[in-house]
Amino acid sequence: MEISASAFLTNINLTVIDVLILILCLSATLFYCYSIYSAVVTFGESHIYAPNFYPPITILKPICGLDRDIYENLATFCQQEYSTYQIIFSVLSPQDPGIDVVKQIIRDFPKLDIQLILCERIIGANLKVSNLANALSFAKYEILVIADSDIRVGEDYLQRVVQPLHDNKVGVVTCLFRSVAEGWVEILEAIGTACYIHATSLAGKQLEGMKCAFGSTIVIRKEVLKAIGGFEAIADDLADDFQLGYLPAQAGYKVVLSDYIVEHVLSANTVVDSINRQIRWSQCVRVTGFWSYLGLIFTYGNVTSLILSVFTQGSYFIWFTLVITWVIRLIMGWFIGVIFLKDSTARKYLWLIPLWDFLSLIIWCCGLFSNTIEWHGRYFKLSKYGKLFPYDCKNT
């Protein structure tokens, strides 16, 4: 049955609220298209490699508890095809269960320059930053590589991520990541990372340039770290990894996104664990750029298009808007998650994108209004500038 143009436009009596929701749908579609464009530009960039540039490197590995597959994760950093590098594992507590894993690593790789540093010195509310500051005192080399304990890499990792530093104007190098997921909770989180979070990062890079770093990998010179005030300058910040890119960029150094993609091994025991982590990440984004965070409301096209169809009782035009929005959203997820990041979870479970988007909007709302954080069993209040203040929730 043919549908005439007049029938297609029949009964489009949109209220002000309907028009606003329609704007949200259209803006989301534009965001999806721009994210695809940003990914094409980013992954199409040429990277110049200096064949003789292999400076000695110190890897800083803060340890707190046991991530999933932690031994396998840490071992990949001990299997690098690189001539000179040092690894410093640091822990704050003598009771930390990660100590035994690190000791096993040291036994299994006796020829490597590996140290385990146990130091209980605290310089701020962010214990990871204190851990890094304690390790820094033992770093032998000028170039530092910082990576979380849930990151896994290939043998060519150091060769690749250090290359941009052959340009003296480059102060920081960072990496995107693929998620390694087990179970439906982790799979859903991995879909969100590959098909949404990285899309916003790539779009932001294209709009403003690279002005942040990711905890998956931060390569930074000691002189750059000193120029921004050292780890002490971010000792109370929730978004410590962001600041290690943002502050050098503000100081005039270039921040480069490497073409190397690492693996992030997810470990979420429950839905609550996963949601709490996502809310904490959302809070990180909010405190580093409130208006940018608020603008994310224009990226939830799946949700707003469905709401629009309900509010307007589903005219042909509105259903057409919904279909276009959902199709382009899936195309964006496919391009970024599957084609560019080569994320196997995204390839297999792409159909979960709409479910993630609905959950993500709830998380966005929580991140917008919540200023309380639970992190490794400790509770904090979050200031509007992203500083952490410990508090006792039992007496509040």
mmCIF file of N, CA, C and O in Angstrom, residues 276-347:
data_model
loop_
_atom_site.group_PDB
_atom_site.id
_atom_site.type_symbol
_atom_site.label_atom_id
_atom_site.label_comp_id
_atom_site.label_asym_id
_atom_site.label_seq_id
_atom_site.Cartn_x
_atom_site.Cartn_y
_atom_site.Cartn_z
ATOM 1 N N ASN A 276 27.561 1.314 39.740
ATOM 2 C CA ASN A 276 28.316 2.242 40.592
ATOM 3 C C ASN A 276 29.561 2.752 39.873
ATOM 4 O O ASN A 276 29.916 3.933 39.971
ATOM 5 N N ARG A 277 30.251 1.845 39.162
ATOM 6 C CA ARG A 277 31.438 2.263 38.426
ATOM 7 C C ARG A 277 31.072 3.232 37.306
ATOM 8 O O ARG A 277 31.750 4.241 37.095
ATOM 9 N N GLN A 278 29.958 2.935 36.608
ATOM 10 C CA GLN A 278 29.530 3.818 35.529
ATOM 11 C C GLN A 278 29.119 5.191 36.055
ATOM 12 O O GLN A 278 29.403 6.222 35.431
ATOM 13 N N ILE A 279 28.462 5.211 37.210
ATOM 14 C CA ILE A 279 28.076 6.497 37.805
ATOM 15 C C ILE A 279 29.318 7.291 38.197
ATOM 16 O O ILE A 279 29.391 8.508 37.990
ATOM 17 N N ARG A 280 30.315 6.588 38.743
ATOM 18 C CA ARG A 280 31.554 7.281 39.124
ATOM 19 C C ARG A 280 32.240 7.879 37.894
ATOM 20 O O ARG A 280 32.734 9.010 37.933
ATOM 21 N N TRP A 281 32.261 7.122 36.791
ATOM 22 C CA TRP A 281 32.835 7.657 35.562
ATOM 23 C C TRP A 281 32.024 8.861 35.067
ATOM 24 O O TRP A 281 32.590 9.847 34.573
ATOM 25 N N SER A 282 30.699 8.779 35.192
ATOM 26 C CA SER A 282 29.857 9.901 34.778
ATOM 27 C C SER A 282 30.156 11.135 35.615
ATOM 28 O O SER A 282 30.202 12.261 35.093
ATOM 29 N N GLN A 283 30.363 10.927 36.899
ATOM 30 C CA GLN A 283 30.715 12.046 37.769
ATOM 31 C C GLN A 283 32.063 12.648 37.376
ATOM 32 O O GLN A 283 32.254 13.866 37.451
ATOM 33 N N CYS A 284 32.981 11.789 36.942
ATOM 34 C CA CYS A 284 34.277 12.282 36.445
ATOM 35 C C CYS A 284 34.074 13.221 35.258
ATOM 36 O O CYS A 284 34.674 14.298 35.189
ATOM 37 N N VAL A 285 33.227 12.804 34.336
ATOM 38 C CA VAL A 285 32.965 13.625 33.147
ATOM 39 C C VAL A 285 32.304 14.934 33.552
ATOM 40 O O VAL A 285 32.647 16.010 33.043
ATOM 41 N N ARG A 286 31.366 14.863 34.495
ATOM 42 C CA ARG A 286 30.640 16.063 34.904
ATOM 43 C C ARG A 286 31.552 17.108 35.534
ATOM 44 O O ARG A 286 31.484 18.292 35.200
ATOM 45 N N VAL A 287 32.437 16.662 36.424
ATOM 46 C CA VAL A 287 33.279 17.639 37.128
ATOM 47 C C VAL A 287 34.395 18.183 36.238
ATOM 48 O O VAL A 287 34.962 19.231 36.536
ATOM 49 N N THR A 288 34.706 17.494 35.148
ATOM 50 C CA THR A 288 35.744 17.999 34.250
ATOM 51 C C THR A 288 35.180 18.922 33.175
ATOM 52 O O THR A 288 35.940 19.596 32.482
ATOM 53 N N GLY A 289 33.862 18.943 33.023
ATOM 54 C CA GLY A 289 33.242 19.843 32.053
ATOM 55 C C GLY A 289 31.733 19.778 32.182
ATOM 56 O O GLY A 289 31.084 18.964 31.508
ATOM 57 N N PHE A 290 31.170 20.619 33.032
ATOM 58 C CA PHE A 290 29.734 20.511 33.343
ATOM 59 C C PHE A 290 28.868 20.713 32.112
ATOM 60 O O PHE A 290 27.922 19.954 31.868
ATOM 61 N N TRP A 291 29.160 21.735 31.313
ATOM 62 C CA TRP A 291 28.301 22.017 30.160
ATOM 63 C C TRP A 291 28.421 20.930 29.095
ATOM 64 O O TRP A 291 27.429 20.604 28.421
ATOM 65 N N SER A 292 29.616 20.376 28.959
ATOM 66 C CA SER A 292 29.778 19.251 28.029
ATOM 67 C C SER A 292 28.974 18.049 28.506
ATOM 68 O O SER A 292 28.341 17.343 27.711
ATOM 69 N N TYR A 293 29.004 17.843 29.820
ATOM 70 C CA TYR A 293 28.235 16.727 30.388
ATOM 71 C C TYR A 293 26.745 16.950 30.184
ATOM 72 O O TYR A 293 26.004 16.033 29.803
ATOM 73 N N LEU A 294 26.288 18.170 30.427
ATOM 74 C CA LEU A 294 24.878 18.483 30.242
ATOM 75 C C LEU A 294 24.472 18.277 28.785
ATOM 76 O O LEU A 294 23.364 17.828 28.482
ATOM 77 N N GLY A 295 25.402 18.560 27.874
ATOM 78 C CA GLY A 295 25.113 18.400 26.451
ATOM 79 C C GLY A 295 24.928 16.965 26.010
ATOM 80 O O GLY A 295 24.394 16.707 24.920
ATOM 81 N N LEU A 296 25.327 16.019 26.835
ATOM 82 C CA LEU A 296 25.153 14.611 26.483
ATOM 83 C C LEU A 296 23.681 14.224 26.365
ATOM 84 O O LEU A 296 23.357 13.191 25.768
ATOM 85 N N ILE A 297 22.785 15.041 26.941
ATOM 86 C CA ILE A 297 21.357 14.759 26.808
ATOM 87 C C ILE A 297 20.941 14.750 25.339
ATOM 88 O O ILE A 297 19.948 14.111 24.956
ATOM 89 N N PHE A 298 21.718 15.416 24.497
ATOM 90 C CA PHE A 298 21.410 15.476 23.064
ATOM 91 C C PHE A 298 21.941 14.247 22.307
ATOM 92 O O PHE A 298 21.854 14.213 21.080
ATOM 93 N N THR A 299 22.479 13.256 23.016
ATOM 94 C CA THR A 299 23.054 12.077 22.348
ATOM 95 C C THR A 299 22.236 10.809 22.556
ATOM 96 O O THR A 299 22.600 9.758 22.049
ATOM 97 N N TYR A 300 21.139 10.904 23.297
ATOM 98 C CA TYR A 300 20.341 9.710 23.598
ATOM 99 C C TYR A 300 19.153 9.605 22.651
ATOM 100 O O TYR A 300 17.992 9.642 23.056
ATOM 101 N N GLY A 301 19.438 9.465 21.380
ATOM 102 C CA GLY A 301 18.393 9.452 20.364
ATOM 103 C C GLY A 301 17.453 8.271 20.456
ATOM 104 O O GLY A 301 16.255 8.399 20.174
ATOM 105 N N ASN A 302 17.964 7.091 20.837
ATOM 106 C CA ASN A 302 17.091 5.928 20.969
ATOM 107 C C ASN A 302 15.977 6.189 21.971
ATOM 108 O O ASN A 302 14.818 5.839 21.744
ATOM 109 N N VAL A 303 16.347 6.793 23.093
ATOM 110 C CA VAL A 303 15.384 7.038 24.156
ATOM 111 C C VAL A 303 14.399 8.128 23.757
ATOM 112 O O VAL A 303 13.179 7.967 23.860
ATOM 113 N N THR A 304 14.923 9.268 23.287
ATOM 114 C CA THR A 304 14.049 10.402 22.975
ATOM 115 C C THR A 304 13.119 10.101 21.798
ATOM 116 O O THR A 304 11.974 10.557 21.785
ATOM 117 N N SER A 305 13.588 9.318 20.829
ATOM 118 C CA SER A 305 12.716 8.992 19.697
ATOM 119 C C SER A 305 11.566 8.093 20.124
ATOM 120 O O SER A 305 10.440 8.227 19.630
ATOM 121 N N LEU A 306 11.834 7.191 21.061
ATOM 122 C CA LEU A 306 10.768 6.321 21.557
ATOM 123 C C LEU A 306 9.762 7.126 22.378
ATOM 124 O O LEU A 306 8.541 6.935 22.249
ATOM 125 N N ILE A 307 10.268 8.035 23.201
ATOM 126 C CA ILE A 307 9.382 8.908 23.978
ATOM 127 C C ILE A 307 8.522 9.748 23.038
ATOM 128 O O ILE A 307 7.314 9.925 23.246
ATOM 129 N N LEU A 308 9.154 10.248 21.971
ATOM 130 C CA LEU A 308 8.438 11.072 21.001
ATOM 131 C C LEU A 308 7.301 10.288 20.354
ATOM 132 O O LEU A 308 6.187 10.803 20.192
ATOM 133 N N SER A 309 7.541 9.051 19.988
ATOM 134 C CA SER A 309 6.510 8.240 19.347
ATOM 135 C C SER A 309 5.332 7.991 20.280
ATOM 136 O O SER A 309 4.175 7.926 19.845
ATOM 137 N N VAL A 310 5.604 7.868 21.587
ATOM 138 C CA VAL A 310 4.534 7.668 22.565
ATOM 139 C C VAL A 310 3.728 8.954 22.748
ATOM 140 O O VAL A 310 2.492 8.946 22.745
ATOM 141 N N PHE A 311 4.431 10.085 22.888
ATOM 142 C CA PHE A 311 3.768 11.366 23.126
ATOM 143 C C PHE A 311 2.882 11.767 21.949
ATOM 144 O O PHE A 311 1.827 12.382 22.133
ATOM 145 N N THR A 312 3.322 11.460 20.729
ATOM 146 C CA THR A 312 2.587 11.904 19.543
ATOM 147 C C THR A 312 1.693 10.813 18.976
ATOM 148 O O THR A 312 1.130 10.966 17.909
ATOM 149 N N GLN A 313 1.580 9.710 19.681
ATOM 150 C CA GLN A 313 0.735 8.583 19.284
ATOM 151 C C GLN A 313 1.114 8.025 17.915
ATOM 152 O O GLN A 313 0.274 7.521 17.181
ATOM 153 N N GLY A 314 2.380 8.169 17.575
ATOM 154 C CA GLY A 314 2.946 7.446 16.447
ATOM 155 C C GLY A 314 2.437 7.774 15.069
ATOM 156 O O GLY A 314 1.971 6.894 14.356
ATOM 157 N N SER A 315 2.530 8.997 14.610
ATOM 158 C CA SER A 315 2.220 9.318 13.214
ATOM 159 C C SER A 315 3.309 8.735 12.320
ATOM 160 O O SER A 315 4.385 8.353 12.785
ATOM 161 N N TYR A 316 3.030 8.687 11.008
ATOM 162 C CA TYR A 316 4.017 8.144 10.075
ATOM 163 C C TYR A 316 5.346 8.893 10.178
ATOM 164 O O TYR A 316 6.415 8.289 10.148
ATOM 165 N N PHE A 317 5.277 10.211 10.280
ATOM 166 C CA PHE A 317 6.484 11.029 10.331
ATOM 167 C C PHE A 317 7.325 10.687 11.566
ATOM 168 O O PHE A 317 8.547 10.567 11.493
ATOM 169 N N ILE A 318 6.669 10.518 12.703
ATOM 170 C CA ILE A 318 7.377 10.234 13.949
ATOM 171 C C ILE A 318 7.988 8.833 13.907
ATOM 172 O O ILE A 318 9.133 8.632 14.335
ATOM 173 N N TRP A 319 7.249 7.868 13.365
ATOM 174 C CA TRP A 319 7.826 6.516 13.258
ATOM 175 C C TRP A 319 9.015 6.510 12.300
ATOM 176 O O TRP A 319 9.997 5.788 12.524
ATOM 177 N N PHE A 320 8.922 7.301 11.249
ATOM 178 C CA PHE A 320 10.052 7.433 10.331
ATOM 179 C C PHE A 320 11.267 8.012 11.057
ATOM 180 O O PHE A 320 12.395 7.540 10.891
ATOM 181 N N THR A 321 11.030 9.037 11.901
ATOM 182 C CA THR A 321 12.113 9.630 12.697
ATOM 183 C C THR A 321 12.741 8.600 13.621
ATOM 184 O O THR A 321 13.962 8.513 13.750
ATOM 185 N N LEU A 322 11.881 7.784 14.259
ATOM 186 C CA LEU A 322 12.382 6.751 15.179
ATOM 187 C C LEU A 322 13.261 5.743 14.451
ATOM 188 O O LEU A 322 14.355 5.397 14.925
ATOM 189 N N VAL A 323 12.796 5.263 13.306
ATOM 190 C CA VAL A 323 13.550 4.242 12.564
ATOM 191 C C VAL A 323 14.900 4.790 12.114
ATOM 192 O O VAL A 323 15.940 4.129 12.271
ATOM 193 N N ILE A 324 14.898 6.014 11.562
ATOM 194 C CA ILE A 324 16.151 6.621 11.103
ATOM 195 C C ILE A 324 17.125 6.779 12.264
ATOM 196 O O ILE A 324 18.330 6.477 12.151
ATOM 197 N N THR A 325 16.621 7.256 13.396
ATOM 198 C CA THR A 325 17.481 7.469 14.570
ATOM 199 C C THR A 325 18.108 6.165 15.041
ATOM 200 O O THR A 325 19.321 6.099 15.292
ATOM 201 N N TRP A 326 17.310 5.123 15.155
ATOM 202 C CA TRP A 326 17.816 3.839 15.650
ATOM 203 C C TRP A 326 18.802 3.217 14.663
ATOM 204 O O TRP A 326 19.822 2.650 15.089
ATOM 205 N N VAL A 327 18.515 3.328 13.377
ATOM 206 C CA VAL A 327 19.413 2.733 12.375
ATOM 207 C C VAL A 327 20.771 3.420 12.390
ATOM 208 O O VAL A 327 21.825 2.762 12.392
ATOM 209 N N ILE A 328 20.765 4.761 12.416
ATOM 210 C CA ILE A 328 22.039 5.483 12.425
ATOM 211 C C ILE A 328 22.804 5.224 13.716
ATOM 212 O O ILE A 328 24.037 5.132 13.724
ATOM 213 N N ARG A 329 22.068 5.078 14.816
ATOM 214 C CA ARG A 329 22.727 4.739 16.095
ATOM 215 C C ARG A 329 23.455 3.401 15.993
ATOM 216 O O ARG A 329 24.602 3.270 16.448
ATOM 217 N N LEU A 330 22.817 2.407 15.405
ATOM 218 C CA LEU A 330 23.444 1.098 15.253
ATOM 219 C C LEU A 330 24.628 1.164 14.294
ATOM 220 O O LEU A 330 25.655 0.499 14.510
ATOM 221 N N ILE A 331 24.498 1.974 13.256
ATOM 222 C CA ILE A 331 25.610 2.135 12.311
ATOM 223 C C ILE A 331 26.807 2.749 13.023
ATOM 224 O O ILE A 331 27.953 2.315 12.826
ATOM 225 N N MET A 332 26.566 3.769 13.873
ATOM 226 C CA MET A 332 27.666 4.372 14.627
ATOM 227 C C MET A 332 28.336 3.331 15.523
ATOM 228 O O MET A 332 29.564 3.251 15.585
ATOM 229 N N GLY A 333 27.536 2.531 16.224
ATOM 230 C CA GLY A 333 28.096 1.497 17.081
ATOM 231 C C GLY A 333 28.932 0.500 16.304
ATOM 232 O O GLY A 333 29.996 0.075 16.760
ATOM 233 N N TRP A 334 28.447 0.147 15.113
ATOM 234 C CA TRP A 334 29.173 -0.808 14.276
ATOM 235 C C TRP A 334 30.502 -0.220 13.801
ATOM 236 O O TRP A 334 31.549 -0.870 13.911
ATOM 237 N N PHE A 335 30.474 0.994 13.301
ATOM 238 C CA PHE A 335 31.695 1.616 12.791
ATOM 239 C C PHE A 335 32.754 1.757 13.882
ATOM 240 O O PHE A 335 33.912 1.372 13.701
ATOM 241 N N ILE A 336 32.360 2.332 15.018
ATOM 242 C CA ILE A 336 33.346 2.626 16.059
ATOM 243 C C ILE A 336 33.730 1.375 16.835
ATOM 244 O O ILE A 336 34.917 1.086 17.028
ATOM 245 N N GLY A 337 32.734 0.604 17.293
ATOM 246 C CA GLY A 337 33.031 -0.556 18.127
ATOM 247 C C GLY A 337 33.620 -1.725 17.367
ATOM 248 O O GLY A 337 34.552 -2.377 17.839
ATOM 249 N N VAL A 338 33.085 -1.994 16.185
ATOM 250 C CA VAL A 338 33.485 -3.201 15.445
ATOM 251 C C VAL A 338 34.579 -2.902 14.417
ATOM 252 O O VAL A 338 35.627 -3.555 14.405
ATOM 253 N N ILE A 339 34.348 -1.916 13.546
ATOM 254 C CA ILE A 339 35.289 -1.645 12.460
ATOM 255 C C ILE A 339 36.587 -1.044 12.974
ATOM 256 O O ILE A 339 37.690 -1.489 12.633
ATOM 257 N N PHE A 340 36.488 -0.006 13.808
ATOM 258 C CA PHE A 340 37.684 0.719 14.230
ATOM 259 C C PHE A 340 38.339 0.120 15.473
ATOM 260 O O PHE A 340 39.550 -0.095 15.495
ATOM 261 N N LEU A 341 37.553 -0.160 16.516
ATOM 262 C CA LEU A 341 38.148 -0.718 17.742
ATOM 263 C C LEU A 341 38.359 -2.224 17.655
ATOM 264 O O LEU A 341 39.083 -2.794 18.470
ATOM 265 N N LYS A 342 37.691 -2.874 16.685
ATOM 266 C CA LYS A 342 37.784 -4.341 16.525
ATOM 267 C C LYS A 342 37.425 -5.054 17.830
ATOM 268 O O LYS A 342 38.089 -6.001 18.252
ATOM 269 N N ASP A 343 36.362 -4.583 18.446
ATOM 270 C CA ASP A 343 35.895 -5.140 19.713
ATOM 271 C C ASP A 343 34.994 -6.335 19.434
ATOM 272 O O ASP A 343 33.910 -6.190 18.853
ATOM 273 N N SER A 344 35.430 -7.529 19.842
ATOM 274 C CA SER A 344 34.670 -8.751 19.555
ATOM 275 C C SER A 344 33.332 -8.775 20.292
ATOM 276 O O SER A 344 32.350 -9.331 19.786
ATOM 277 N N THR A 345 33.281 -8.178 21.470
ATOM 278 C CA THR A 345 32.019 -8.118 22.212
ATOM 279 C C THR A 345 31.011 -7.247 21.469
ATOM 280 O O THR A 345 29.830 -7.601 21.365
ATOM 281 N N ALA A 346 31.467 -6.124 20.962
ATOM 282 C CA ALA A 346 30.582 -5.247 20.192
ATOM 283 C C ALA A 346 30.077 -5.939 18.936
ATOM 284 O O ALA A 346 28.911 -5.797 18.555
ATOM 285 N N ARG A 347 30.936 -6.695 18.300
ATOM 286 C CA ARG A 347 30.536 -7.410 17.081
ATOM 287 C C ARG A 347 29.426 -8.417 17.378
ATOM 288 O O ARG A 347 28.452 -8.542 16.632
#
